[in-house]
Amino acid sequence: MAILQHQTQNNHFQIFRLPQSKYVDAVRWMPPFSAFDKFVVLSFFDSDSSSCTIEIHSLDNSPNIQPILSPLSSFATTSRTSSLKTSQDLIAFSTFSGSLNFISPDYRSGDVSLNSSISVQELGFHVGSISCIDVLGSECVSVGEDGRVNVVNFGGSKVDYRRLFDGNGLVSYTAAKWASPTEFATGGLGFSLQWWDQRRKPGEPALQFKGNWPQKCTSGLVHSIDIHPSRKHTCLAGGSSGTVFAWDLRWPQQPIVLSGIGSDEGQAHLISESEVWEVQFDSHSQSNITTMPSSKLLPVMMCSEDGILSVIEQGAEPMELLAEPCAINSFDIGKQNHSDIICSLEWESLAILSRS
Amino acid sequence: MQTPASDSDSHFSILPLASSSSQDQPLAVVYPIRHSLTRPISRIAISWARGNTLHVSLFSHHQHSGDGEEDAGGRVVEVKLSGAGNGGIDNDAQWRRIIYGSVTPFAVFQNRKNSALALTKLPAGALSDVEWWEYAMEYSREINSLLSTAKSTASSTVEDPRTILAVDEGPNSLKAAWELLEIFYADKQSQAWLPERLVDWLADYDGLFSDNQSKVYSKLVDLQKDLVYVQAIEDDPKYWDGLSSALAVGWLEIVVKLLRLHGSYQLDQLGRRETENGLVEAVVVLVSKMPRLRPELPAGRLGECYRNKTDFIKAWETWRARVTKLECSAFWFECGHQQTKEGLRTMLQIMLGNSEHLSARTYNWVELYIAHFLYIRPFTMGLESMYSLAQKCIHLKPLSHHNSLMGLLLGILGENTEVVLAECSKAFGPWMVTHAIELLTAGNDQSENLLREVHDNLGGVSIEELHRLVYAQVLASHQLTWQIAPVYLMSCMKLGMGLLEILLYRQPVHQKQGLLKTLEICRLYELESVSSNIVKIAGVHHWKHGRKGSGIFWLQQAQDEIRLNKIAQKLFDFVGKSISEESFKQWEGLVQLLGSDTRTAGGLEFLHKYRDFKKALQQVGDGKAKDAARRAVESLITLMKSPSTPQRFWLPLLYDSLKLLTWQEGPLLDVMQTNLLLNKLQELSMAKLRPDYVEPDLPPQALSSVRLALARNLGRAILEEQ
């Protein structure tokens, strides 16, 4: 169990690796209930018994010692998790078999139990697997390779969904992210992004982005989208061939390439050449976003198939946080405490980074 | 493999019969099967599934009982066979952790070897031996560090004086075996003091020698249990037995600790047993001053180290003289405690190398072997003499059971590479063999030749490659480790590449993550053609399952013109039938994806233009603008000119544009354009005669109304141009 200390420029951080005995399909921080708690939601696949579970663990990561993850409660699921999101007192996850589930953890005197769950798995919700979900308030958007875009309302004890769009398989969606209660973005094949505005243009994308990529670069898939709550006009996407780019709705046809093959020399760096599995805006170093010019992109964190976890900033050298021998499948930045990062690694383990 | 006949209560068992005649293992393991079938079983089929699992299909008697479908006619049950030869690591997850961890050291070591090989071809740049041993040692250490199973034992700060032996679950035979290999093959620094390395090794792993046999370790564990409640421990013969046994195998710290528990040290007895205590303490001093032929000892270990052989011989002789002097001392007569007297004198005999006592106080040949090194032949050098000493010890204490660690040690001492490999393979499986070969070949020309020589009876590969292939096969059979197999396959010169291709083709393509993983491996090893084939397979798979967008995307990635054109024909059928304003929304995304680049779109660029045309036409319908109409005409002309526009769309296109052809404010098409359209119409009437002509789904008067409109437009255009 290696403890690594890194000192790069002004950034000081510690890395801990926690081997698990199961494959980690997804990992998210759970918003804490008190100031001292840290909770992590993990989606496991146990290859020995072919069983899948959603588990909530409490994390004790005092500085300089090996963090301890202690399982609090677990919930058995029928299929492997394709997407996992958490919000205040809610865990939402979608599966490869096409069901969408919501669990509200029950906190009582330090104990957490995961037993009350509601799910949508009726025929026709999605055909095949759900590729991505995102939760905002009491609504959840789900997209799939079948080209369906559904918005699920889970307020109260029952769930119902409405289909915003059915692509009939002519299009496929691989990523989704809410921007506001009425707007969200989706991503799909050929580095395409769609902007949906349920008020202005219900039933079809309000804006389509198909970038004018420089040169003849190979096209790819979008795996992850992020939108910063204070900069709703910018949609960040990560996908194939190490590509990370931003789409500013105000200049809809020109992508701002942060990394990837399509980037111009000098402007962006090629950090990875393989799939970028997840991107998130990283608010750690930027204490006051409001003072930054709105034309400048906020720093971005990305993880990739070839084992890179890195922070990219427009016009600066990228900062590599991790370089693993195996893929980093997903990561999450602490929602309250931006200095905590948790990553799921392909070789059945987790990595926890603490920045100072 | 045999299956017993079924019994009535729906419980079944499978017992694989091992062909090996080794007596260590129980003859058969029983795997119970629960199948919950109510009817008697008529037929059973067994087949291999992934890895170590069996699929057992059970068919019940077919009966027409008319009770509906609630009673299943059969069941398929998965039976997981526990693998033999796990080296004391029972947990699959733990094995996988070792597998994951060993990838990087293996790959790094291979790279270094390859670059060293490349360098030796140059006259001046050969890798120095020293560097080479450092690399081998680094590899070995990294692998070794993966093998400890001990949880981080929180060492208590307060040491219990009565704890003589730390009993932890830590050591496993796999680690013990790896360390043996490391001592003999990787660690060049230990070559000068191999006997002492073996003493250390035994101290760590003596507990692993066969369970039911007695050994020094188990004697001490027993003694430790007694220590807690026995008061006058020196009256117990077990105490003295344990002491001399521990001394015989050189566990000096334990000996000293045990001696200090002697009753004569207690304050209330010190006065009465002064001489006795003096003798005990004298032995303690002798034991802790024992000369050792080794560069250093870890903290807390006893003995005095001598790096140099001549210094050691001098010290050894002085020490023995002191032992003999104590042995002949007159104080023994004054010692009143019989057991103490006898026990201490036995210990002195052991220190003097009395072979009878050594043999009596050790329990197997390895322990005796170590005792010989310590007290009789501390200067044993060279594998040959070490091997003959081992033979002698085996003769004195023959083996009753086969033990893999002992077998491995003998193979190493006998310089018999085949035996070493066989023991590794039998006891620890393919992982061990594959990684151990790296050590066996490091700097040993003889075994390198043996392992790298191509054998015809192995299908033209070397032993080294064969074992790597076997290991890769094991990796490939598990869903979480298959992606590691390429690392090992790529180190196989002969068959690796072919098997890698087969492995990649065998991976499922229907899930995005899996497909991208496969493609990533293709990218890493520059297998473009494999990658393009897999992408084609994926494209067709998605297309067949109704995900047209994904299908087209992947086929575009593969630049598969032929299939894209075929798909285009199908899409046109679909478009021709169902295109409406509403459904065009769905097409929008696909059209976006296609782009307008002919190269990647195949025949599908038509859709793109068709979309533009429809859009413009729609605007004409909504509003009024003449500009929109002009744009629509432009689109129409490009469409009609383009070779990729299928003929069957000509008439529907023209029919859709009737409004444009009969534009109120004046002709929108000039003479040239109108003539082009008229020619197309002519061509169409000719095509009607051909058998493969498809009649478009249009009103019967469509053709004539288009012809009329065109004729009128032509007239108006001629007038206008004059």
Tab-separated table of C-alpha atoms in Angstrom, chain B residues 29 38 40 61 84 151 165 201 314 324 333 352 377 479 495 502-503 507 524 556 579 592 633 699-700 719:
chain	number	residue	atom	x	y	z
B	29	VAL	CA	-13.338	-33.202	-3.515
B	38	THR	CA	-38.625	-31.988	-9.058
B	40	PRO	CA	-35.901	-37.381	-11.821
B	61	HIS	CA	-37.577	-36.826	-17.713
B	84	ALA	CA	-5.104	-27.107	-7.161
B	151	LYS	CA	-2.370	-7.540	7.119
B	165	LEU	CA	7.255	-16.635	18.712
B	201	TRP	CA	14.737	-18.452	5.154
B	314	LYS	CA	39.563	-17.139	14.043
B	324	THR	CA	34.459	-26.417	25.319
B	333	PHE	CA	28.876	-30.393	39.835
B	352	LEU	CA	29.925	-28.057	19.474
B	377	ARG	CA	30.196	-27.093	8.263
B	479	GLN	CA	-13.336	-11.622	-17.484
B	495	LEU	CA	2.772	-17.836	-31.373
B	502	ILE	CA	-7.672	-14.759	-31.705
B	503	LEU	CA	-8.132	-13.415	-28.196
B	507	GLN	CA	-14.073	-10.445	-27.145
B	524	LEU	CA	-1.093	-0.204	-28.235
B	556	GLN	CA	-17.446	4.871	-40.941
B	579	ILE	CA	-40.021	10.487	-44.600
B	592	GLN	CA	-25.397	15.394	-38.612
B	633	VAL	CA	-34.023	24.863	-56.435
B	699	PRO	CA	-50.364	9.221	-57.135
B	700	PRO	CA	-50.757	7.818	-60.680
B	719	LEU	CA	-39.430	33.538	-72.944
